[in-house]
Amino acid sequence: EVPGYEQALVCGNPFEIAQELDCFQGYDNPYGAFGTCGLTSIANICHLAGFEVSEPQVVEYAMENGLCEKAENGKWGGGTTVSNQLDILKHYDIKAHCEFPDVADCERIADAIEGGHGVMVGLNSGILQDREWKIYDENGEIYAGHTVCMTGTVRDVETGELLGFYLCDSSAQKADGAKQYVSVEKFEKCYTDSVCAYAVITDEPIR
């Protein structure tokens, strides 16, 4: 099922998991918040950890505790910082930490996923989604302003070389958004080469 490969080693069970994850952010919370990619990813991490926590529940907790951007003054609402994300995960008894691309490179992220850790990544949505109008921010930089939940890895059957990842993209607006395949080359462009990119990794395995 991996695009471009007749055979590949897939780890993390991303196809089955995709049926249960939330890949449509916003629209279903009472705060009118649409920029909830980080909060949706947290809900998905909770789900991977075996907790029945929905995006609206995470949005409510974040809004009521000042842990996300309010939907006011023309802002989408729901936006989170890395610190916000770590605090919210801690509320759900999931301890995590942040690593940046100089440490959390592709292999480090793959090892975390394969080891059962929950992984959320901040990257550039324009490159990820092939939407050129979303690539550059107001300063003309390739900015990591979107968060996704990583669900699986893909390796070469014979060599073990890392070929790509599966992830849940809550703003792709696609029916298969919960099982998006991204090659290593593309991932490096939207993650490694983006300003302010990061990876939030749970301290302990959650699945």
Short mmCIF file of C-alpha atoms in Angstrom, two decimals:
data_model
loop_
_atom_site.label_atom_id
_atom_site.label_comp_id
_atom_site.label_asym_id
_atom_site.label_seq_id
_atom_site.Cartn_x
_atom_site.Cartn_y
_atom_site.Cartn_z
CA GLU A 1 0.00 0.00 0.00
CA VAL A 2 3.03 2.29 0.18
CA PRO A 3 3.06 4.63 -2.85
CA GLY A 4 5.94 3.86 -5.19
CA TYR A 5 7.00 0.58 -3.60
CA GLU A 6 5.93 -2.98 -4.35
CA GLN A 7 7.35 -4.14 -1.03
CA ALA A 8 8.21 -2.19 2.09
CA LEU A 9 8.44 -2.74 5.83
CA VAL A 10 5.77 -0.68 7.58
CA CYS A 11 5.95 -0.19 11.34
CA GLY A 12 3.38 1.36 13.66
CA ASN A 13 0.22 -0.09 12.15
CA PRO A 14 -0.73 3.24 10.50
CA PHE A 15 -3.50 1.85 8.28
CA GLU A 16 -5.57 0.38 11.10
CA ILE A 17 -4.86 3.32 13.41
CA ALA A 18 -6.04 5.76 10.74
CA GLN A 19 -9.60 4.49 11.08
CA GLU A 20 -9.72 5.79 14.65
CA LEU A 21 -7.81 9.08 14.52
CA ASP A 22 -9.25 12.56 13.99
CA CYS A 23 -8.09 14.04 10.67
CA PHE A 24 -10.50 16.99 10.49
CA GLN A 25 -9.55 19.75 12.89
CA GLY A 26 -11.93 22.44 14.11
CA TYR A 27 -15.61 22.71 13.17
CA ASP A 28 -16.77 20.56 16.10
CA ASN A 29 -15.87 22.71 19.10
CA PRO A 30 -18.09 25.40 20.69
CA TYR A 31 -15.36 28.07 20.66
CA GLY A 32 -15.31 28.62 16.91
CA ALA A 33 -11.62 27.68 16.84
CA PHE A 34 -10.19 26.35 13.58
CA GLY A 35 -6.43 26.48 14.13
CA THR A 36 -6.49 23.41 16.33
CA CYS A 37 -3.90 21.19 14.66
CA GLY A 38 -1.83 20.91 17.83
CA LEU A 39 -4.88 20.22 19.99
CA THR A 40 -6.17 17.62 17.52
CA SER A 41 -2.76 15.97 17.49
CA ILE A 42 -2.83 15.84 21.29
CA ALA A 43 -6.24 14.14 21.15
CA ASN A 44 -4.75 11.63 18.72
CA ILE A 45 -1.75 11.00 20.98
CA CYS A 46 -4.16 10.38 23.85
CA HIS A 47 -6.05 7.93 21.66
CA LEU A 48 -2.84 6.08 20.82
CA ALA A 49 -2.18 5.88 24.56
CA GLY A 50 -5.58 4.26 25.11
CA PHE A 51 -7.47 7.30 26.41
CA GLU A 52 -10.85 8.24 24.97
CA VAL A 53 -10.20 11.95 24.59
CA SER A 54 -11.74 13.96 21.74
CA GLU A 55 -10.55 17.15 20.06
CA PRO A 56 -13.47 19.20 21.51
CA GLN A 57 -12.49 18.03 25.00
CA VAL A 58 -8.86 19.04 24.47
CA VAL A 59 -9.95 22.38 23.00
CA GLU A 60 -12.19 23.04 25.99
CA TYR A 61 -9.40 22.28 28.47
CA ALA A 62 -6.93 24.47 26.57
CA MET A 63 -9.35 27.36 26.18
CA GLU A 64 -10.49 27.34 29.80
CA ASN A 65 -6.92 27.19 31.11
CA GLY A 66 -5.26 29.73 28.84
CA LEU A 67 -3.26 27.12 26.97
CA CYS A 68 -4.15 28.11 23.40
CA GLU A 69 -4.95 31.11 21.25
CA LYS A 70 -8.44 32.54 21.59
CA ALA A 71 -10.69 32.75 18.52
CA GLU A 72 -10.92 36.54 18.48
CA ASN A 73 -9.59 39.64 16.73
CA GLY A 74 -9.50 37.85 13.39
CA LYS A 75 -7.50 34.91 14.71
CA TRP A 76 -8.46 31.32 13.95
CA GLY A 77 -8.12 30.29 17.56
CA GLY A 78 -6.71 27.10 19.01
CA GLY A 79 -3.08 27.74 18.16
CA THR A 80 -0.58 26.34 20.67
CA THR A 81 3.06 26.77 21.61
CA VAL A 82 5.32 23.82 22.38
CA SER A 83 5.03 24.70 26.07
CA ASN A 84 1.21 24.64 25.76
CA GLN A 85 1.32 21.23 24.14
CA LEU A 86 3.57 19.76 26.84
CA ASP A 87 1.36 21.17 29.60
CA ILE A 88 -1.80 19.76 28.02
CA LEU A 89 -0.23 16.34 27.52
CA LYS A 90 0.83 16.39 31.17
CA HIS A 91 -2.79 17.08 32.15
CA TYR A 92 -3.67 13.77 30.48
CA ASP A 93 -0.84 12.02 32.38
CA ILE A 94 1.41 11.85 29.34
CA LYS A 95 4.90 13.17 30.01
CA ALA A 96 6.73 14.41 26.96
CA HIS A 97 9.58 16.66 25.89
CA CYS A 98 10.60 18.71 22.89
CA GLU A 99 13.51 18.08 20.56
CA PHE A 100 14.59 20.16 17.58
CA PRO A 101 15.74 18.89 14.17
CA ASP A 102 19.43 19.03 15.07
CA VAL A 103 18.69 16.23 17.56
CA ALA A 104 15.35 14.84 16.37
CA ASP A 105 16.38 14.06 12.81
CA CYS A 106 14.48 11.59 10.64
CA GLU A 107 16.13 8.52 12.15
CA ARG A 108 15.56 9.75 15.70
CA ILE A 109 11.87 10.32 14.96
CA ALA A 110 11.62 6.92 13.28
CA ASP A 111 13.26 5.21 16.26
CA ALA A 112 10.79 6.89 18.61
CA ILE A 113 7.80 5.79 16.55
CA GLU A 114 9.13 2.24 16.21
CA GLY A 115 9.75 2.18 19.95
CA GLY A 116 6.09 2.91 20.65
CA HIS A 117 6.52 6.54 21.68
CA GLY A 118 3.97 9.16 20.75
CA VAL A 119 5.39 11.75 18.36
CA MET A 120 3.97 15.10 17.25
CA VAL A 121 5.90 17.19 14.75
CA GLY A 122 5.76 20.88 13.95
CA LEU A 123 6.39 21.42 10.25
CA ASN A 124 5.45 23.47 7.19
CA SER A 125 1.93 22.64 5.97
CA GLY A 126 2.38 24.20 2.55
CA ILE A 127 5.17 21.82 1.55
CA LEU A 128 3.49 18.87 3.23
CA GLN A 129 0.17 19.45 1.46
CA ASP A 130 1.57 20.70 -1.87
CA ARG A 131 -0.16 24.04 -1.35
CA GLU A 132 2.28 26.71 -2.47
CA TRP A 133 0.26 29.58 -1.00
CA LYS A 134 0.84 28.18 2.50
CA ILE A 135 4.61 27.71 2.28
CA TYR A 136 5.90 31.18 3.18
CA ASP A 137 4.93 33.30 6.17
CA GLU A 138 4.59 37.09 6.21
CA ASN A 139 8.38 37.38 6.50
CA GLY A 140 8.96 35.20 3.46
CA GLU A 141 10.29 32.32 5.56
CA ILE A 142 9.43 28.63 5.34
CA TYR A 143 7.87 28.46 8.78
CA ALA A 144 6.77 25.41 10.76
CA GLY A 145 3.30 26.55 11.77
CA HIS A 146 1.45 23.23 11.62
CA THR A 147 1.41 20.17 13.91
CA VAL A 148 0.81 16.57 12.88
CA CYS A 149 0.69 13.24 14.70
CA MET A 150 3.20 10.66 13.44
CA THR A 151 1.79 7.15 13.11
CA GLY A 152 4.25 4.92 11.27
CA THR A 153 7.54 4.40 9.47
CA VAL A 154 8.41 2.83 6.13
CA ARG A 155 11.74 1.08 5.50
CA ASP A 156 13.34 -0.83 2.67
CA VAL A 157 12.71 -4.55 3.15
CA GLU A 158 16.27 -5.58 2.35
CA THR A 159 18.45 -2.74 3.61
CA GLY A 160 16.35 -1.25 6.40
CA GLU A 161 16.87 2.21 4.93
CA LEU A 162 14.25 4.70 6.09
CA LEU A 163 12.03 5.58 3.12
CA GLY A 164 9.31 7.67 4.70
CA PHE A 165 6.64 8.15 7.33
CA TYR A 166 2.91 7.85 7.82
CA LEU A 167 1.20 10.66 9.68
CA CYS A 168 -2.21 12.06 10.54
CA ASP A 169 -2.66 15.53 9.04
CA SER A 170 -5.74 17.18 10.52
CA SER A 171 -5.79 20.10 8.09
CA ALA A 172 -5.31 18.21 4.83
CA GLN A 173 -9.09 18.09 4.38
CA LYS A 174 -8.79 14.66 2.79
CA ALA A 175 -10.64 11.44 3.52
CA ASP A 176 -7.30 9.67 3.90
CA GLY A 177 -5.72 12.47 5.94
CA ALA A 178 -5.17 10.11 8.85
CA LYS A 179 -2.82 7.91 6.78
CA GLN A 180 -0.75 10.31 4.75
CA TYR A 181 2.49 8.90 3.39
CA VAL A 182 5.43 11.30 3.23
CA SER A 183 8.81 10.36 1.76
CA VAL A 184 11.97 11.13 3.70
CA GLU A 185 12.94 13.69 1.07
CA LYS A 186 9.66 15.57 1.42
CA PHE A 187 9.69 15.28 5.21
CA GLU A 188 13.12 16.86 5.36
CA LYS A 189 11.86 19.78 3.27
CA CYS A 190 8.78 20.47 5.38
CA TYR A 191 10.38 19.64 8.75
CA THR A 192 14.18 19.77 8.81
CA ASP A 193 14.43 22.82 6.55
CA SER A 194 11.63 24.81 8.23
CA VAL A 195 12.09 27.63 10.73
CA CYS A 196 10.91 26.71 14.27
CA ALA A 197 10.34 23.03 13.44
CA TYR A 198 10.19 20.71 16.43
CA ALA A 199 9.24 17.24 17.63
CA VAL A 200 7.29 16.51 20.80
CA ILE A 201 8.12 12.97 21.93
CA THR A 202 6.58 11.13 24.86
CA ASP A 203 9.07 10.13 27.55
CA GLU A 204 7.75 6.58 27.68
CA PRO A 205 6.22 4.28 25.05
CA ILE A 206 2.45 4.68 24.85
CA ARG A 207 1.59 1.81 22.49
#
